[in-house]
CSV table of C-alpha atoms and ligand atoms in Angstrom, one decimal:
chain,number,residue,atom,x,y,z
A,2,UNK,CA,-18.2,-38.1,-24.2
A,3,UNK,CA,-16.2,-36.9,-27.1
A,4,UNK,CA,-14.1,-33.8,-27.8
A,5,UNK,CA,-16.0,-31.6,-25.3
A,6,UNK,CA,-14.7,-33.7,-22.4
A,7,UNK,CA,-11.2,-32.7,-23.2
A,8,UNK,CA,-12.0,-29.2,-24.6
A,9,UNK,CA,-10.0,-27.5,-21.8
A,10,UNK,CA,-7.2,-30.0,-22.2
A,11,UNK,CA,-7.7,-31.5,-18.7
A,12,UNK,CA,-7.3,-35.1,-19.8
A,13,UNK,CA,-5.2,-36.2,-16.8
A,14,UNK,CA,-7.4,-34.6,-14.2
A,15,UNK,CA,-10.4,-36.4,-15.7
A,16,UNK,CA,-8.5,-39.6,-16.1
A,17,UNK,CA,-7.7,-39.5,-12.4
A,18,UNK,CA,-11.1,-38.3,-11.1
A,19,UNK,CA,-13.5,-40.0,-13.4
A,20,UNK,CA,-11.7,-42.9,-15.1
A,21,UNK,CA,-15.0,-44.5,-16.0
A,22,UNK,CA,-15.6,-41.8,-18.6
A,23,UNK,CA,-12.8,-43.4,-20.6
A,24,UNK,CA,-14.0,-47.0,-20.3
A,25,UNK,CA,-15.0,-47.0,-24.0
A,26,UNK,CA,-12.4,-45.9,-26.5
A,27,UNK,CA,-13.1,-42.6,-28.2
A,28,UNK,CA,-11.7,-40.9,-31.3
A,29,UNK,CA,-12.2,-37.3,-32.5
A,30,UNK,CA,-10.5,-34.8,-34.7
A,31,UNK,CA,-9.3,-31.4,-33.6
A,32,UNK,CA,-10.1,-28.3,-35.8
A,33,UNK,CA,-6.4,-28.3,-37.0
A,34,UNK,CA,-6.9,-31.8,-38.5
A,35,UNK,CA,-5.0,-33.7,-35.7
A,36,UNK,CA,-6.7,-37.0,-34.8
A,37,UNK,CA,-7.0,-37.8,-31.1
A,38,UNK,CA,-7.5,-41.3,-29.8
A,39,UNK,CA,-8.2,-42.1,-26.2
A,40,UNK,CA,-8.2,-45.8,-25.5
A,41,UNK,CA,-8.4,-45.7,-21.7
A,42,UNK,CA,-7.9,-43.4,-18.8
A,43,UNK,CA,-4.5,-42.0,-19.0
A,44,UNK,CA,-3.8,-43.3,-22.6
A,45,UNK,CA,-4.1,-40.7,-25.4
A,46,UNK,CA,-2.5,-40.4,-28.8
A,47,UNK,CA,-2.3,-37.6,-31.4
A,48,UNK,CA,-1.8,-38.2,-35.1
A,49,UNK,CA,-1.1,-35.3,-37.5
A,50,UNK,CA,-3.3,-35.1,-40.7
A,51,UNK,CA,-0.4,-36.3,-42.8
A,52,UNK,CA,1.6,-39.3,-41.9
A,53,UNK,CA,4.6,-40.0,-44.1
A,54,UNK,CA,7.5,-42.5,-44.1
A,55,UNK,CA,9.7,-40.1,-42.2
A,56,UNK,CA,7.0,-39.3,-39.5
A,57,UNK,CA,8.2,-40.1,-36.0
A,58,UNK,CA,6.2,-42.4,-33.7
A,59,UNK,CA,6.9,-41.1,-30.2
A,60,UNK,CA,5.8,-42.6,-26.9
A,61,UNK,CA,6.1,-40.4,-23.8
A,62,UNK,CA,5.3,-42.2,-20.6
A,63,UNK,CA,5.3,-40.9,-17.0
A,64,UNK,CA,3.9,-41.9,-13.6
A,65,UNK,CA,4.8,-45.5,-14.0
A,66,UNK,CA,5.8,-44.7,-10.4
A,67,UNK,CA,2.9,-42.6,-9.0
A,68,UNK,CA,5.0,-40.2,-6.8
A,69,UNK,CA,7.4,-39.1,-9.6
A,70,UNK,CA,5.5,-36.0,-10.3
A,71,UNK,CA,7.6,-33.7,-12.4
A,72,UNK,CA,7.3,-35.9,-15.6
A,73,UNK,CA,3.6,-36.2,-14.9
A,74,UNK,CA,3.2,-32.4,-14.8
A,75,UNK,CA,5.3,-32.1,-18.0
A,76,UNK,CA,3.2,-34.6,-19.9
A,77,UNK,CA,0.0,-33.1,-18.6
A,78,UNK,CA,1.2,-29.8,-20.0
A,79,UNK,CA,2.0,-31.3,-23.4
A,80,UNK,CA,-1.4,-33.1,-23.7
A,81,UNK,CA,-3.2,-29.9,-22.7
A,82,UNK,CA,-1.3,-27.8,-25.3
A,83,UNK,CA,-2.0,-30.4,-28.0
A,84,UNK,CA,-5.7,-30.7,-27.1
A,85,UNK,CA,-6.2,-26.9,-27.1
A,86,UNK,CA,-4.2,-26.7,-30.3
A,87,UNK,CA,-1.5,-24.4,-28.8
A,88,UNK,CA,1.0,-27.1,-29.8
A,89,UNK,CA,0.6,-28.8,-33.2
A,90,UNK,CA,2.3,-32.2,-33.6
A,91,UNK,CA,4.4,-32.8,-36.7
A,92,UNK,CA,4.6,-36.5,-35.6
A,93,UNK,CA,2.5,-39.2,-34.0
A,94,UNK,CA,2.7,-39.0,-30.2
A,95,UNK,CA,1.3,-41.4,-27.6
A,96,UNK,CA,1.1,-40.3,-23.9
A,97,UNK,CA,0.9,-42.9,-21.2
A,98,UNK,CA,0.1,-41.8,-17.6
A,99,UNK,CA,1.2,-45.0,-15.9
A,100,UNK,CA,-0.1,-45.6,-12.4
A,101,UNK,CA,-3.1,-43.4,-11.8
A,102,UNK,CA,-4.1,-45.0,-8.4
A,103,UNK,CA,-0.6,-44.6,-7.1
A,104,UNK,CA,-0.6,-40.9,-8.1
A,105,UNK,CA,-3.7,-40.5,-5.9
A,106,UNK,CA,-2.0,-41.8,-2.9
A,107,UNK,CA,1.3,-40.1,-3.7
A,108,UNK,CA,3.2,-43.4,-3.6
A,109,UNK,CA,5.6,-45.2,-5.9
A,110,UNK,CA,3.1,-48.0,-6.3
A,111,UNK,CA,0.0,-49.5,-4.6
A,112,UNK,CA,0.8,-53.2,-4.5
A,113,UNK,CA,3.7,-53.8,-6.8
A,114,UNK,CA,6.4,-51.9,-8.6
A,115,UNK,CA,4.9,-51.6,-12.1
A,116,UNK,CA,8.3,-51.0,-13.7
A,117,UNK,CA,9.2,-54.7,-13.0
A,118,UNK,CA,6.1,-56.0,-14.7
A,119,UNK,CA,6.8,-55.5,-18.4
A,120,UNK,CA,7.8,-58.0,-21.2
A,121,UNK,CA,5.1,-60.3,-19.9
A,122,UNK,CA,6.2,-60.3,-16.2
A,123,UNK,CA,2.7,-59.0,-15.4
A,124,UNK,CA,1.5,-62.6,-16.1
A,125,UNK,CA,4.1,-64.5,-14.0
A,126,UNK,CA,3.3,-65.8,-10.6
A,127,UNK,CA,0.5,-68.4,-10.3
A,128,UNK,CA,-2.5,-66.3,-11.3
A,129,UNK,CA,-1.6,-63.3,-9.2
A,130,UNK,CA,-3.6,-60.4,-10.5
A,131,UNK,CA,-3.7,-56.8,-9.2
A,132,UNK,CA,-4.3,-53.3,-10.7
A,133,UNK,CA,-0.6,-52.8,-11.5
A,134,UNK,CA,-0.4,-56.1,-13.4
A,135,UNK,CA,-3.5,-55.3,-15.4
A,136,UNK,CA,-2.2,-51.8,-16.1
A,137,UNK,CA,1.2,-53.0,-17.3
A,138,UNK,CA,-0.5,-55.3,-19.7
A,139,UNK,CA,-2.8,-52.5,-20.9
A,140,UNK,CA,0.3,-50.2,-21.4
A,141,UNK,CA,2.1,-52.9,-23.4
A,142,UNK,CA,-1.0,-53.3,-25.6
A,143,UNK,CA,-1.2,-49.5,-26.1
A,144,UNK,CA,2.4,-49.5,-27.3
A,145,UNK,CA,1.8,-52.5,-29.5
A,146,UNK,CA,-1.2,-50.9,-31.2
A,147,UNK,CA,0.6,-47.6,-31.5
A,148,UNK,CA,3.7,-49.1,-33.2
A,149,UNK,CA,1.6,-51.4,-35.4
A,150,UNK,CA,2.3,-50.4,-39.0
A,151,UNK,CA,4.5,-47.5,-37.7
A,152,UNK,CA,7.6,-46.8,-39.7
A,153,UNK,CA,11.1,-47.3,-38.3
A,154,UNK,CA,11.3,-44.0,-36.5
A,155,UNK,CA,10.1,-45.3,-33.1
A,156,UNK,CA,10.9,-43.7,-29.8
A,157,UNK,CA,9.9,-44.2,-26.2
A,158,UNK,CA,11.1,-42.0,-23.4
A,159,UNK,CA,9.9,-43.3,-20.1
A,160,UNK,CA,10.2,-40.3,-17.8
A,161,UNK,CA,11.0,-40.8,-14.1
A,162,UNK,CA,12.5,-39.0,-11.1
A,163,UNK,CA,14.9,-40.7,-8.6
A,164,UNK,CA,14.1,-41.3,-5.0
A,165,UNK,CA,17.4,-39.8,-3.7
A,166,UNK,CA,19.7,-37.0,-4.7
A,167,UNK,CA,22.1,-37.7,-7.5
A,168,UNK,CA,25.6,-36.2,-8.1
A,169,UNK,CA,24.6,-36.3,-11.7
A,170,UNK,CA,21.1,-34.9,-11.4
A,171,UNK,CA,19.7,-36.1,-14.7
A,172,UNK,CA,20.5,-39.4,-16.2
A,173,UNK,CA,19.1,-42.1,-18.5
A,174,UNK,CA,19.2,-45.9,-18.5
A,175,UNK,CA,19.9,-47.2,-22.0
A,176,UNK,CA,18.4,-50.7,-22.1
A,177,UNK,CA,20.5,-53.7,-23.1
A,178,UNK,CA,20.5,-53.9,-26.9
A,179,UNK,CA,21.8,-57.5,-27.2
A,180,UNK,CA,25.0,-56.4,-28.9
A,181,UNK,CA,23.5,-53.8,-31.3
A,182,UNK,CA,25.3,-50.4,-31.5
A,183,UNK,CA,24.0,-47.6,-29.2
A,184,UNK,CA,22.8,-44.5,-31.0
A,185,UNK,CA,25.0,-41.4,-30.6
A,186,UNK,CA,22.1,-39.3,-32.1
A,187,UNK,CA,19.9,-40.4,-29.2
A,188,UNK,CA,22.5,-39.5,-26.7
A,189,UNK,CA,22.8,-36.1,-28.3
A,190,UNK,CA,19.0,-35.8,-28.0
A,191,UNK,CA,19.1,-36.7,-24.3
A,192,UNK,CA,22.0,-34.3,-23.8
A,193,UNK,CA,19.9,-31.5,-25.4
A,194,UNK,CA,17.2,-32.4,-22.8
A,195,UNK,CA,19.9,-31.7,-20.1
A,196,UNK,CA,20.5,-35.5,-19.5
A,197,UNK,CA,24.2,-35.8,-19.8
A,198,UNK,CA,24.8,-39.0,-18.0
A,199,UNK,CA,24.0,-42.3,-19.6
A,200,UNK,CA,24.0,-45.8,-18.0
A,201,UNK,CA,24.4,-48.7,-20.4
A,202,UNK,CA,22.5,-51.7,-19.1
A,203,UNK,CA,24.1,-55.0,-19.8
A,204,UNK,CA,21.2,-57.4,-19.3
A,205,UNK,CA,17.5,-57.9,-20.1
A,206,UNK,CA,15.1,-56.5,-17.6
A,207,UNK,CA,11.4,-56.2,-17.0
A,208,UNK,CA,11.3,-52.4,-17.2
A,209,UNK,CA,9.1,-50.4,-19.6
A,210,UNK,CA,11.9,-49.0,-21.6
A,211,UNK,CA,13.5,-52.4,-22.2
A,212,UNK,CA,10.1,-53.7,-23.3
A,213,UNK,CA,9.8,-51.0,-26.1
A,214,UNK,CA,13.4,-51.4,-27.1
A,215,UNK,CA,13.4,-55.2,-27.3
A,216,UNK,CA,9.9,-55.9,-28.4
A,217,UNK,CA,9.3,-53.0,-30.7
A,218,UNK,CA,12.8,-51.9,-31.8
A,219,UNK,CA,12.2,-48.4,-30.5
A,220,UNK,CA,14.9,-46.1,-29.3
A,221,UNK,CA,13.9,-46.4,-25.7
A,222,UNK,CA,15.2,-45.0,-22.4
A,223,UNK,CA,14.3,-44.7,-18.8
A,224,UNK,CA,15.0,-41.0,-18.2
A,225,UNK,CA,15.6,-39.7,-14.7
A,226,UNK,CA,14.9,-36.0,-14.7
A,227,UNK,CA,15.5,-35.1,-11.1
A,228,UNK,CA,14.4,-36.0,-7.6
A,229,UNK,CA,10.9,-37.1,-6.4
A,230,UNK,CA,8.8,-34.2,-5.1
A,231,UNK,CA,5.1,-33.9,-4.2
A,232,UNK,CA,2.7,-32.6,-6.9
A,233,UNK,CA,3.1,-28.8,-7.3
A,234,UNK,CA,6.5,-28.7,-5.4
A,235,UNK,CA,8.8,-29.2,-8.4
A,236,UNK,CA,11.0,-26.4,-9.4
A,237,UNK,CA,10.0,-26.6,-13.1
A,238,UNK,CA,12.9,-24.3,-14.2
A,239,UNK,CA,15.1,-27.4,-13.7
A,240,UNK,CA,13.2,-29.2,-16.5
A,241,UNK,CA,13.2,-26.4,-19.0
A,242,UNK,CA,15.8,-28.0,-21.4
A,243,UNK,CA,13.8,-31.2,-21.4
A,244,UNK,CA,10.5,-29.3,-21.9
A,245,UNK,CA,11.9,-27.3,-24.8
A,246,UNK,CA,13.7,-30.1,-26.5
A,247,UNK,CA,10.7,-32.6,-26.3
A,248,UNK,CA,8.4,-29.8,-27.5
A,249,UNK,CA,10.6,-29.4,-30.5
A,250,UNK,CA,10.7,-33.1,-31.0
A,251,UNK,CA,6.9,-33.2,-31.1
A,252,UNK,CA,6.3,-30.2,-33.2
A,253,UNK,CA,9.3,-29.7,-35.6
A,254,UNK,CA,9.4,-31.9,-38.8
A,255,UNK,CA,13.1,-32.2,-38.4
A,256,UNK,CA,15.0,-31.8,-35.2
A,257,UNK,CA,18.4,-30.1,-35.5
A,258,UNK,CA,20.7,-31.2,-32.7
A,259,UNK,CA,24.3,-30.5,-31.7
A,260,UNK,CA,26.4,-33.6,-31.9
A,261,UNK,CA,27.1,-35.6,-28.7
A,262,UNK,CA,29.7,-33.5,-26.8
A,263,UNK,CA,32.5,-34.2,-24.4
A,264,UNK,CA,30.3,-33.2,-21.5
A,265,UNK,CA,28.3,-36.5,-21.8
A,266,UNK,CA,29.4,-39.1,-19.2
A,267,UNK,CA,28.8,-42.8,-20.1
A,268,UNK,CA,28.8,-45.5,-17.4
A,269,UNK,CA,28.3,-49.2,-17.8
A,270,UNK,CA,26.4,-51.3,-15.3
A,271,UNK,CA,28.9,-53.4,-13.4
A,272,UNK,CA,26.8,-55.2,-10.8
A,273,UNK,CA,23.0,-55.7,-10.6
A,274,UNK,CA,22.5,-56.7,-6.9
A,275,UNK,CA,19.1,-58.3,-6.3
A,276,UNK,CA,17.8,-58.6,-2.8
A,277,UNK,CA,17.8,-62.3,-1.8
A,278,UNK,CA,17.0,-62.2,1.9
A,279,UNK,CA,14.9,-60.1,4.3
A,280,UNK,CA,18.0,-59.0,6.2
A,281,UNK,CA,19.5,-57.2,3.1
A,282,UNK,CA,21.4,-54.0,4.3
A,283,UNK,CA,23.3,-51.3,2.6
A,284,UNK,CA,26.6,-50.3,4.1
A,285,UNK,CA,26.4,-46.6,3.4
A,286,UNK,CA,24.3,-43.8,4.7
A,287,UNK,CA,20.6,-43.5,3.5
A,288,UNK,CA,21.3,-40.0,2.1
A,289,UNK,CA,24.3,-41.1,0.0
A,290,UNK,CA,23.6,-39.6,-3.5
A,291,UNK,CA,23.4,-41.7,-6.6
A,292,UNK,CA,26.8,-41.8,-8.4
A,293,UNK,CA,28.8,-41.7,-5.2
A,294,UNK,CA,32.0,-43.7,-5.9
A,295,UNK,CA,33.7,-46.1,-3.5
A,296,UNK,CA,37.2,-47.5,-3.2
A,297,UNK,CA,37.8,-50.9,-4.6
A,298,UNK,CA,37.0,-53.5,-2.0
A,299,UNK,CA,34.5,-51.4,0.0
A,300,UNK,CA,31.6,-53.5,1.4
A,301,UNK,CA,28.5,-52.0,-0.2
A,302,UNK,CA,25.8,-54.3,0.9
A,303,UNK,CA,25.2,-57.5,2.8
A,304,UNK,CA,22.6,-60.2,3.4
A,305,UNK,CA,22.5,-63.7,4.7
A,306,UNK,CA,24.8,-65.7,2.5
A,307,UNK,CA,26.2,-62.8,0.5
A,308,UNK,CA,28.4,-59.7,0.7
A,309,UNK,CA,28.7,-57.2,-2.1
A,310,UNK,CA,31.9,-55.2,-2.6
A,311,UNK,CA,33.1,-52.5,-5.0
A,312,UNK,CA,35.0,-54.4,-7.6
A,313,UNK,CA,36.7,-51.4,-9.2
A,314,UNK,CA,38.3,-48.2,-7.9
A,315,UNK,CA,35.6,-45.5,-7.9
A,316,UNK,CA,32.7,-47.9,-8.6
A,317,UNK,CA,29.5,-45.9,-8.1
A,318,UNK,CA,26.2,-46.7,-6.6
A,319,UNK,CA,22.8,-46.0,-8.4
A,320,UNK,CA,19.2,-46.7,-7.2
A,321,UNK,CA,20.1,-48.2,-3.8
A,322,UNK,CA,16.9,-49.4,-2.1
A,323,UNK,CA,17.0,-52.0,0.7
A,324,UNK,CA,13.2,-52.0,1.0
A,325,UNK,CA,12.5,-53.7,-2.4
A,326,UNK,CA,10.7,-57.0,-2.5
A,327,UNK,CA,12.8,-60.2,-2.4
A,328,UNK,CA,14.2,-61.0,-5.8
A,329,UNK,CA,14.1,-57.4,-7.0
A,330,UNK,CA,17.0,-55.0,-7.7
A,331,UNK,CA,18.3,-53.4,-4.6
A,332,UNK,CA,21.4,-51.7,-6.0
A,333,UNK,CA,23.2,-51.1,-9.3
A,334,UNK,CA,26.8,-50.3,-9.5
A,335,UNK,CA,28.4,-48.5,-12.5
A,336,UNK,CA,31.8,-47.7,-13.8
A,337,UNK,CA,32.8,-45.2,-16.5
A,338,UNK,CA,33.1,-46.3,-20.0
A,339,UNK,CA,32.9,-45.0,-23.6
A,340,UNK,CA,30.6,-45.9,-26.4
A,341,UNK,CA,33.5,-47.2,-28.4
A,342,UNK,CA,34.4,-49.6,-25.6
A,343,UNK,CA,30.9,-51.2,-25.9
B,411,LIG,O1,15.6,-43.7,-7.4
B,411,LIG,C1,15.3,-44.9,-7.4
B,411,LIG,O2,15.8,-45.7,-6.6
B,411,LIG,C2,14.4,-45.4,-8.5
B,411,LIG,C3,14.0,-44.5,-9.6
B,411,LIG,C4,13.4,-45.3,-10.7
B,411,LIG,O3,12.2,-45.5,-10.6
B,411,LIG,N1,14.2,-45.9,-11.6
B,411,LIG,C5,13.7,-46.8,-12.5
B,411,LIG,C6,14.9,-47.3,-13.4
B,411,LIG,C7,14.5,-48.3,-14.4
B,411,LIG,C8,15.6,-48.8,-15.3
B,411,LIG,O4,16.5,-49.4,-14.7
B,411,LIG,O5,15.5,-48.7,-16.5
B,411,LIG,C9,13.2,-48.0,-11.8
B,411,LIG,O6,13.8,-48.4,-10.7
B,411,LIG,O7,12.2,-48.6,-12.2
B,412,ZN,ZN1,10.6,-44.3,-11.4
């Protein structure tokens, strides 16, 4: 098993169908001098012949939730183009296809939400072990290895799609930076990808993007590119700006970007509402889109022992989900802000 296995670029298909082929790490060099390293099913990196101090070290992850297919299809296309030398990387790039078994059953996860298992959370809970916990640990290790000896130009875009419609279709969660300044240049990059809404998280989490941001000092984001659709059912024209901008990021030595414009909306997270009881209910319709605002004082959710209200006029809801496990986030609320106010 070496280069021939990936000669047609079908790394993802092989990772899903015959993961055992990748049980041993394998390295090979393409005819254009690009070094390829496969460390496990769904984990592949590309290193250009010349690595310099200004080389970027870019992680693109997808499928941390198995049913969020558009980003998986985008990453599959980039990996295929790189393996077949139609795309030549100017920078180091690591692709992580997160939850392969969940992709096979077209579900968000098999046993546990993998995007709550990072920063070591995969090892919490009295010896509980499952495939998602092992994979989260393996993905952390892949990032640790990739960023080892990497220069300071570190990036991780963890690509997702949201469960429900969103008034602002594309948005990104900017992890909590513990008081450090947020990067306008990164917001300009996301804006060029068509992602013009940014949520500033105000607390540590166990998500993948927070892990890379906090542990590896990468510019890291959870990027929501649209709404969940089955494989093959995405309208890929809706992802064209992201596809083109990320292709340029990978392949151009220097990425020219327009500065962050007035069309970017910044929100700060006001409430993180974690489900504490089995009777947790949302007090708005199931099809209420993300970013719907509510009047101050509106009852948003309720459970035994607690009621949750909009605390500000127009406070908007994001990621409502009453079906999460006890202790997990069931709702975020956000309010508009500016970068200067942070
Ligand atoms: O639409 C939803 O309810 C969930 C979409 C999704 O998977 N979002 C991520 C956000 C992670 C973050 O807060 O950085 C998640 O819930 O894991
Ligand atoms: Zn997701």
